[in-house]
């Protein structure tokens, strides 16, 4: 019997194999950098011939992008706050920051440190938040200081 032909007159597809070579325009999820290193150099400057962002450095690992969607725990945290304190503009415009505030809410030192980093420009030249978001952050900080005054007093004494 010839390869590719069987008795029922149906043809077998021979070129379907897990060992087939990758097409140049199809990146592999398994070993993209190794595939890129094996590609022959080309004189054309098309985007499919470009080397990946890390070059040939096998140690290059791309940082994960922060999740810019609100977590379910963030919605629960905001719902637990009084209506006039809820940072809804922050949630809409900067959900990643709202996630961080919700996560640190029960750790007074972490919450205050993160809030300080948000409101005070240590690097210089930063744009800052829109006015509505900044006002929400200031209300949230004042509310937190109201419900947790002991930690606020202790923190103030430790910096003096």
Coordinates of N, CA and C in Angstrom, one line a residue:
X1 N 0.8 -1.2 0.0 CA 0.0 0.0 0.0 C 0.9 1.2 0.0
X2 N 0.5 2.2 -0.8 CA 1.3 3.4 -0.9 C 1.0 4.4 0.3
X3 N 2.0 5.1 0.8 CA 1.7 6.1 1.8 C 0.7 7.1 1.4
X4 N -0.3 7.4 2.3 CA -1.3 8.4 2.0 C -2.5 7.8 1.4
X5 N -2.5 6.5 1.2 CA -3.7 5.9 0.6 C -4.1 4.7 1.4
X6 N -5.4 4.6 1.7 CA -5.9 3.4 2.5 C -7.0 2.7 1.6
X7 N -7.4 1.6 2.1 CA -8.3 0.7 1.3 C -9.7 1.4 1.0
X8 N -10.2 2.2 1.9 CA -11.6 2.8 1.6 C -11.5 3.9 0.7
X9 N -10.5 4.1 -0.1 CA -10.3 5.2 -1.1 C -10.3 6.5 -0.4
X10 N -10.1 6.6 0.9 CA -10.0 7.9 1.6 C -8.5 8.2 1.7
X11 N -8.2 9.4 1.5 CA -6.8 9.8 1.5 C -6.4 10.2 3.0
X12 N -5.3 9.8 3.4 CA -4.8 10.2 4.7 C -4.0 11.5 4.5
X13 N -4.0 12.4 5.4 CA -3.3 13.6 5.4 C -2.0 13.3 6.1
X14 N -0.9 13.3 5.3 CA 0.4 12.9 5.9 C 1.1 14.1 6.5
X15 N 0.9 15.3 6.0 CA 1.7 16.5 6.5 C 1.2 17.0 7.9
X16 N 0.2 16.3 8.5 CA -0.2 16.7 9.8 C 0.6 16.0 10.9
X17 N 1.6 16.6 11.5 CA 2.4 16.0 12.5 C 2.7 17.0 13.6
X18 N 2.9 16.4 14.8 CA 3.3 17.3 15.8 C 4.8 17.8 15.6
X19 N 5.5 17.2 14.7 CA 6.9 17.5 14.5 C 7.1 18.5 13.3
X20 N 6.0 19.0 12.7 CA 6.1 19.8 11.6 C 6.8 21.1 12.0
X21 N 7.5 21.8 11.0 CA 8.2 23.0 11.3 C 7.2 24.2 11.4
X22 N 7.6 25.1 12.2 CA 6.8 26.3 12.3 C 6.9 27.3 11.2
X23 N 5.9 27.9 10.8 CA 5.9 28.9 9.8 C 6.5 30.2 10.3
X24 N 7.2 30.9 9.6 CA 7.9 32.1 10.1 C 7.0 33.1 10.7
X25 N 5.8 33.3 10.3 CA 4.9 34.3 10.8 C 4.1 33.8 12.1
X26 N 4.2 32.5 12.4 CA 3.5 32.0 13.6 C 4.4 31.8 14.7
X27 N 4.3 32.6 15.8 CA 5.2 32.4 16.9 C 4.8 31.2 17.8
X28 N 5.7 30.5 18.3 CA 5.4 29.4 19.2 C 5.3 29.9 20.6
X29 N 4.3 29.4 21.3 CA 4.1 29.8 22.7 C 5.1 29.1 23.6
X30 N 5.7 28.1 23.2 CA 6.6 27.3 24.0 C 8.0 27.9 24.0
X31 N 8.6 28.2 22.9 CA 10.0 28.6 22.9 C 10.2 29.7 21.8
X32 N 9.6 30.8 22.0 CA 9.7 31.9 21.0 C 11.1 32.3 20.8
X33 N 11.9 32.5 21.9 CA 13.3 33.0 21.7 C 14.1 32.0 20.9
X34 N 14.0 30.7 21.2 CA 14.7 29.7 20.4 C 14.4 29.7 19.0
X35 N 13.1 29.9 18.6 CA 12.7 29.9 17.3 C 13.2 31.2 16.6
X36 N 13.3 32.3 17.3 CA 13.8 33.5 16.8 C 15.3 33.4 16.5
X37 N 16.0 32.7 17.4 CA 17.5 32.5 17.2 C 17.8 31.6 16.0
X38 N 16.9 30.7 15.7 CA 17.1 29.8 14.5 C 16.8 30.4 13.2
X39 N 16.0 31.5 13.2 CA 15.6 32.1 11.9 C 16.8 32.7 11.2
X40 N 16.9 32.4 9.9 CA 18.1 33.0 9.2 C 17.9 34.6 9.2
X41 N 19.0 35.2 9.1 CA 19.0 36.7 9.0 C 18.4 37.1 7.7
X42 N 17.6 38.1 7.7 CA 17.0 38.6 6.5 C 17.3 40.0 6.2
X43 N 17.4 40.4 5.0 CA 17.7 41.8 4.7 C 16.4 42.7 4.7
X44 N 15.2 42.1 4.7 CA 14.0 42.8 4.7 C 13.7 43.3 6.1
X45 N 13.0 44.4 6.3 CA 12.7 45.0 7.6 C 11.2 44.9 7.9
X46 N 10.6 43.7 7.6 CA 9.2 43.5 7.9 C 9.1 43.2 9.4
X47 N 7.9 43.4 9.9 CA 7.7 43.2 11.3 C 7.7 41.7 11.7
X48 N 7.5 40.8 10.8 CA 7.5 39.4 11.1 C 8.9 38.9 11.2
X49 N 9.9 39.6 10.6 CA 11.3 39.2 10.7 C 12.0 39.9 11.9
X50 N 11.3 40.7 12.7 CA 12.0 41.4 13.8 C 12.2 40.5 14.9
X51 N 13.3 40.7 15.6 CA 13.6 39.9 16.8 C 12.7 40.3 17.9
X52 N 12.4 39.3 18.8 CA 11.5 39.7 19.9 C 12.1 40.7 20.8
X53 N 11.3 41.3 21.7 CA 11.7 42.3 22.6 C 12.7 41.8 23.6
X54 N 13.5 41.3 23.8 CA 14.5 40.8 24.8 C 15.6 40.3 24.0
X55 N 15.6 40.3 22.7 CA 16.7 39.9 21.9 C 16.9 38.4 22.1
X56 N 18.2 38.0 22.0 CA 18.6 36.6 22.2 C 18.9 36.3 23.6
X57 N 18.7 37.2 24.5 CA 19.1 37.0 25.9 C 18.1 35.9 26.5
X58 N 18.6 34.7 26.8 CA 17.8 33.7 27.3 C 17.3 34.0 28.7
X59 N 18.0 34.9 29.4 CA 17.6 35.2 30.8 C 16.5 36.3 30.8
X60 N 16.2 36.8 29.7 CA 15.2 37.9 29.6 C 13.8 37.4 30.0
X61 N 13.2 38.0 31.0 CA 11.8 37.6 31.3 C 11.0 38.9 31.4
X62 N 9.9 39.0 30.6 CA 9.1 40.2 30.6 C 8.3 40.2 31.9
X63 N 8.2 41.4 32.5 CA 7.4 41.6 33.8 C 6.0 41.5 33.4
X64 N 5.2 40.9 34.3 CA 3.8 40.7 34.1 C 3.2 42.1 34.2
X65 N 2.3 42.4 33.3 CA 1.5 43.7 33.4 C 0.6 43.7 34.6
X66 N 0.5 44.8 35.4 CA -0.4 44.8 36.5 C -1.8 44.7 36.0
X67 N -2.6 44.0 36.8 CA -4.0 43.8 36.5 C -4.7 45.2 36.6
X68 N -5.3 45.6 35.5 CA -5.9 46.9 35.5 C -7.4 46.8 35.5
X69 N -7.9 45.7 36.2 CA -9.4 45.5 36.3 C -9.6 45.4 37.8
X70 N -10.7 45.9 38.3 CA -11.0 45.8 39.7 C -11.3 44.4 40.1
X71 N -10.8 44.0 41.3 CA -11.0 42.6 41.8 C -12.3 42.6 42.5
X72 N -12.9 41.4 42.7 CA -14.2 41.3 43.5 C -14.0 41.8 44.9
X73 N -12.8 41.6 45.5 CA -12.6 42.1 46.9 C -12.6 43.6 46.9
X74 N -12.2 44.3 45.8 CA -12.2 45.7 45.8 C -13.6 46.3 45.8
X75 N -14.5 45.6 45.0 CA -15.9 46.0 45.0 C -16.5 45.8 46.4
X76 N -16.2 44.8 47.1 CA -16.7 44.5 48.5 C -16.2 45.6 49.4
X77 N -14.9 46.0 49.3 CA -14.3 47.0 50.1 C -15.0 48.3 49.9
X78 N -15.2 48.7 48.7 CA -15.8 50.0 48.4 C -17.3 50.0 48.9
X79 N -18.0 48.9 48.7 CA -19.3 48.8 49.2 C -19.4 48.9 50.8
X80 N -18.3 48.5 51.4 CA -18.3 48.6 52.9 C -18.1 50.0 53.4
X81 N -17.7 50.9 52.6 CA -17.4 52.3 53.0 C -18.7 53.1 52.9
X82 N -18.7 54.2 53.8 CA -19.9 55.1 53.7 C -19.9 55.7 52.3
X83 N -21.1 56.0 51.8 CA -21.3 56.5 50.4 C -20.5 57.7 50.1
X84 N -20.4 58.6 51.0 CA -19.6 59.8 50.7 C -18.1 59.6 50.7
X85 N -17.7 58.5 51.1 CA -16.2 58.2 51.1 C -15.8 57.3 49.9
X86 N -16.7 56.6 49.3 CA -16.4 55.6 48.3 C -15.6 56.3 47.1
X87 N -14.5 55.7 46.8 CA -13.7 56.3 45.7 C -14.1 55.8 44.4
X88 N -15.2 56.2 43.9 CA -15.7 55.7 42.6 C -15.0 56.2 41.4
X89 N -14.5 57.4 41.4 CA -13.7 58.0 40.3 C -12.4 57.2 40.2
X90 N -11.8 57.0 41.4 CA -10.6 56.2 41.4 C -10.8 54.8 40.9
X91 N -11.9 54.2 41.3 CA -12.2 52.8 40.8 C -12.3 52.8 39.3
X92 N -13.0 53.8 38.7 CA -13.2 53.9 37.3 C -11.9 54.2 36.5
X93 N -11.1 55.2 37.0 CA -10.0 55.7 36.3 C -8.7 54.9 36.6
X94 N -8.6 54.4 37.8 CA -7.3 53.8 38.2 C -7.7 52.5 39.0
X95 N -8.3 51.5 38.4 CA -8.7 50.3 39.2 C -7.5 49.6 39.8
X96 N -6.3 49.6 39.3 CA -5.2 49.0 39.9 C -4.8 49.6 41.2
X97 N -5.0 50.9 41.3 CA -4.7 51.6 42.6 C -5.8 51.3 43.6
X98 N -7.0 51.2 43.1 CA -8.1 50.9 44.0 C -7.9 49.4 44.6
X99 N -7.4 48.5 43.8 CA -7.1 47.2 44.2 C -6.1 47.2 45.3
X100 N -5.0 48.0 45.1 CA -4.0 48.1 46.1 C -4.5 48.7 47.5
X101 N -5.3 49.7 47.4 CA -5.9 50.3 48.6 C -6.8 49.3 49.3
X102 N -7.6 48.6 48.6 CA -8.5 47.6 49.2 C -7.6 46.5 49.9
X103 N -6.6 46.1 49.2 CA -5.7 45.0 49.8 C -5.0 45.5 51.1
X104 N -4.6 46.7 51.1 CA -3.9 47.2 52.3 C -4.8 47.8 53.4
X105 N -6.1 47.9 53.2 CA -7.0 48.6 54.1 C -6.9 48.1 55.5
X106 N -6.7 46.8 55.7 CA -6.7 46.2 57.1 C -5.3 46.2 57.7
X107 N -4.3 46.8 57.0 CA -2.9 46.9 57.6 C -2.6 48.4 57.6
X108 N -2.8 49.0 58.8 CA -2.8 50.5 58.9 C -1.4 51.1 58.4
X109 N -0.3 50.4 58.7 CA 1.0 50.9 58.3 C 1.1 50.9 56.8
X110 N 0.7 49.7 56.2 CA 0.8 49.6 54.7 C -0.1 50.5 54.0
X111 N -1.3 50.7 54.5 CA -2.3 51.6 53.9 C -1.7 53.1 53.9
X112 N -1.2 53.5 55.1 CA -0.7 54.9 55.2 C 0.5 55.1 54.3
X113 N 1.4 54.1 54.2 CA 2.6 54.2 53.4 C 2.2 54.3 51.9
X114 N 1.2 53.5 51.5 CA 0.8 53.5 50.1 C 0.1 54.8 49.8
X115 N -0.8 55.3 50.7 CA -1.5 56.5 50.5 C -0.5 57.7 50.4
X116 N 0.6 57.7 51.3 CA 1.6 58.7 51.2 C 2.3 58.7 49.9
X117 N 2.6 57.5 49.4 CA 3.3 57.4 48.0 C 2.4 57.9 46.9
X118 N 1.1 57.8 47.1 CA 0.1 58.3 46.1 C 0.0 59.8 46.1
X119 N 0.0 60.4 47.2 CA -0.3 61.8 47.4 C 1.0 62.7 47.4
X120 N 2.1 62.1 47.7 CA 3.3 62.9 47.7 C 4.3 62.5 46.6
X121 N 4.7 63.4 45.8 CA 5.6 63.2 44.7 C 7.1 63.1 45.2
X122 N 7.6 61.9 45.4 CA 9.0 61.7 45.8 C 9.9 61.8 44.7
X123 N 9.5 61.5 43.5 CA 10.4 61.4 42.3 C 10.5 62.8 41.6
X124 N 9.6 63.7 41.8 CA 9.6 65.0 41.1 C 9.2 64.9 39.7
X125 N 8.4 65.9 39.3 CA 7.9 66.0 37.9 C 6.8 65.1 37.6
X126 N 6.1 64.5 38.5 CA 5.0 63.6 38.2 C 3.7 64.4 37.9
X127 N 2.9 63.9 37.1 CA 1.7 64.6 36.7 C 0.6 64.8 37.8
X128 N 0.5 63.8 38.6 CA -0.5 63.8 39.7 C -1.9 63.3 39.2
X129 N -2.8 63.2 40.1 CA -4.1 62.7 39.8 C -5.1 63.8 39.3
X130 N -6.1 63.4 38.6 CA -7.2 64.4 38.3 C -7.8 64.9 39.7
X131 N -8.3 66.1 39.6 CA -8.8 66.7 40.9 C -9.9 65.8 41.6
X132 N -10.8 65.2 40.8 CA -11.8 64.4 41.5 C -11.2 63.2 42.2
X133 N -10.2 62.6 41.6 CA -9.6 61.4 42.2 C -8.8 61.8 43.4
X134 N -8.0 62.9 43.3 CA -7.2 63.4 44.4 C -8.2 63.8 45.6
X135 N -9.3 64.4 45.4 CA -10.3 64.7 46.4 C -10.7 63.4 47.1
X136 N -11.0 62.4 46.3 CA -11.5 61.1 46.9 C -10.4 60.5 47.7
X137 N -9.1 60.5 47.3 CA -8.0 60.0 48.1 C -7.9 60.7 49.4
X138 N -8.0 62.1 49.4 CA -7.9 62.8 50.6 C -9.0 62.5 51.6
X139 N -10.3 62.4 51.0 CA -11.4 62.0 51.9 C -11.2 60.6 52.5
X140 N -10.7 59.7 51.7 CA -10.4 58.3 52.1 C -9.4 58.3 53.2
X141 N -8.3 59.1 53.1 CA -7.3 59.2 54.1 C -7.8 59.8 55.4
X142 N -8.6 60.8 55.3 CA -9.2 61.4 56.5 C -10.1 60.5 57.2
X143 N -10.9 59.7 56.4 CA -11.8 58.7 57.0 C -11.0 57.6 57.7
X144 N -9.9 57.2 57.1 CA -9.1 56.1 57.7 C -8.5 56.6 59.0
X145 N -8.0 57.9 59.0 CA -7.4 58.4 60.2 C -8.5 58.6 61.3
X146 N -9.7 58.8 60.9 CA -10.8 58.9 61.9 C -11.2 57.6 62.5
X147 N -11.2 56.5 61.7 CA -11.6 55.2 62.2 C -10.4 54.5 62.9
X148 N -9.2 54.9 62.6 CA -8.0 54.3 63.2 C -7.1 55.4 63.8
X149 N -7.6 56.2 64.8 CA -6.8 57.3 65.3 C -5.6 56.9 66.1
X150 N -5.6 55.7 66.8 CA -4.5 55.3 67.6 C -3.2 55.1 66.7
X151 N -3.4 54.4 65.6 CA -2.2 54.2 64.7 C -1.8 55.5 64.2
X152 N -2.7 56.4 63.9 CA -2.3 57.7 63.4 C -1.5 58.5 64.4
X153 N -1.8 58.4 65.7 CA -1.1 59.1 66.7 C 0.3 58.4 66.9
X154 N 0.3 57.1 66.9 CA 1.6 56.4 67.1 C 2.5 56.7 65.9
X155 N 2.0 56.7 64.7 CA 2.8 57.0 63.6 C 3.4 58.4 63.6
X156 N 2.6 59.4 64.1 CA 3.0 60.8 64.2 C 4.1 60.9 65.2
X157 N 4.0 60.2 66.4 CA 5.0 60.3 67.4 C 6.3 59.6 67.0
X158 N 6.2 58.6 66.2 CA 7.4 57.9 65.8 C 8.2 58.7 64.8
X159 N 7.6 59.6 64.1 CA 8.3 60.5 63.1 C 8.9 61.7 63.7
X160 N 8.5 62.0 64.9 CA 8.9 63.3 65.6 C 10.2 63.1 66.3

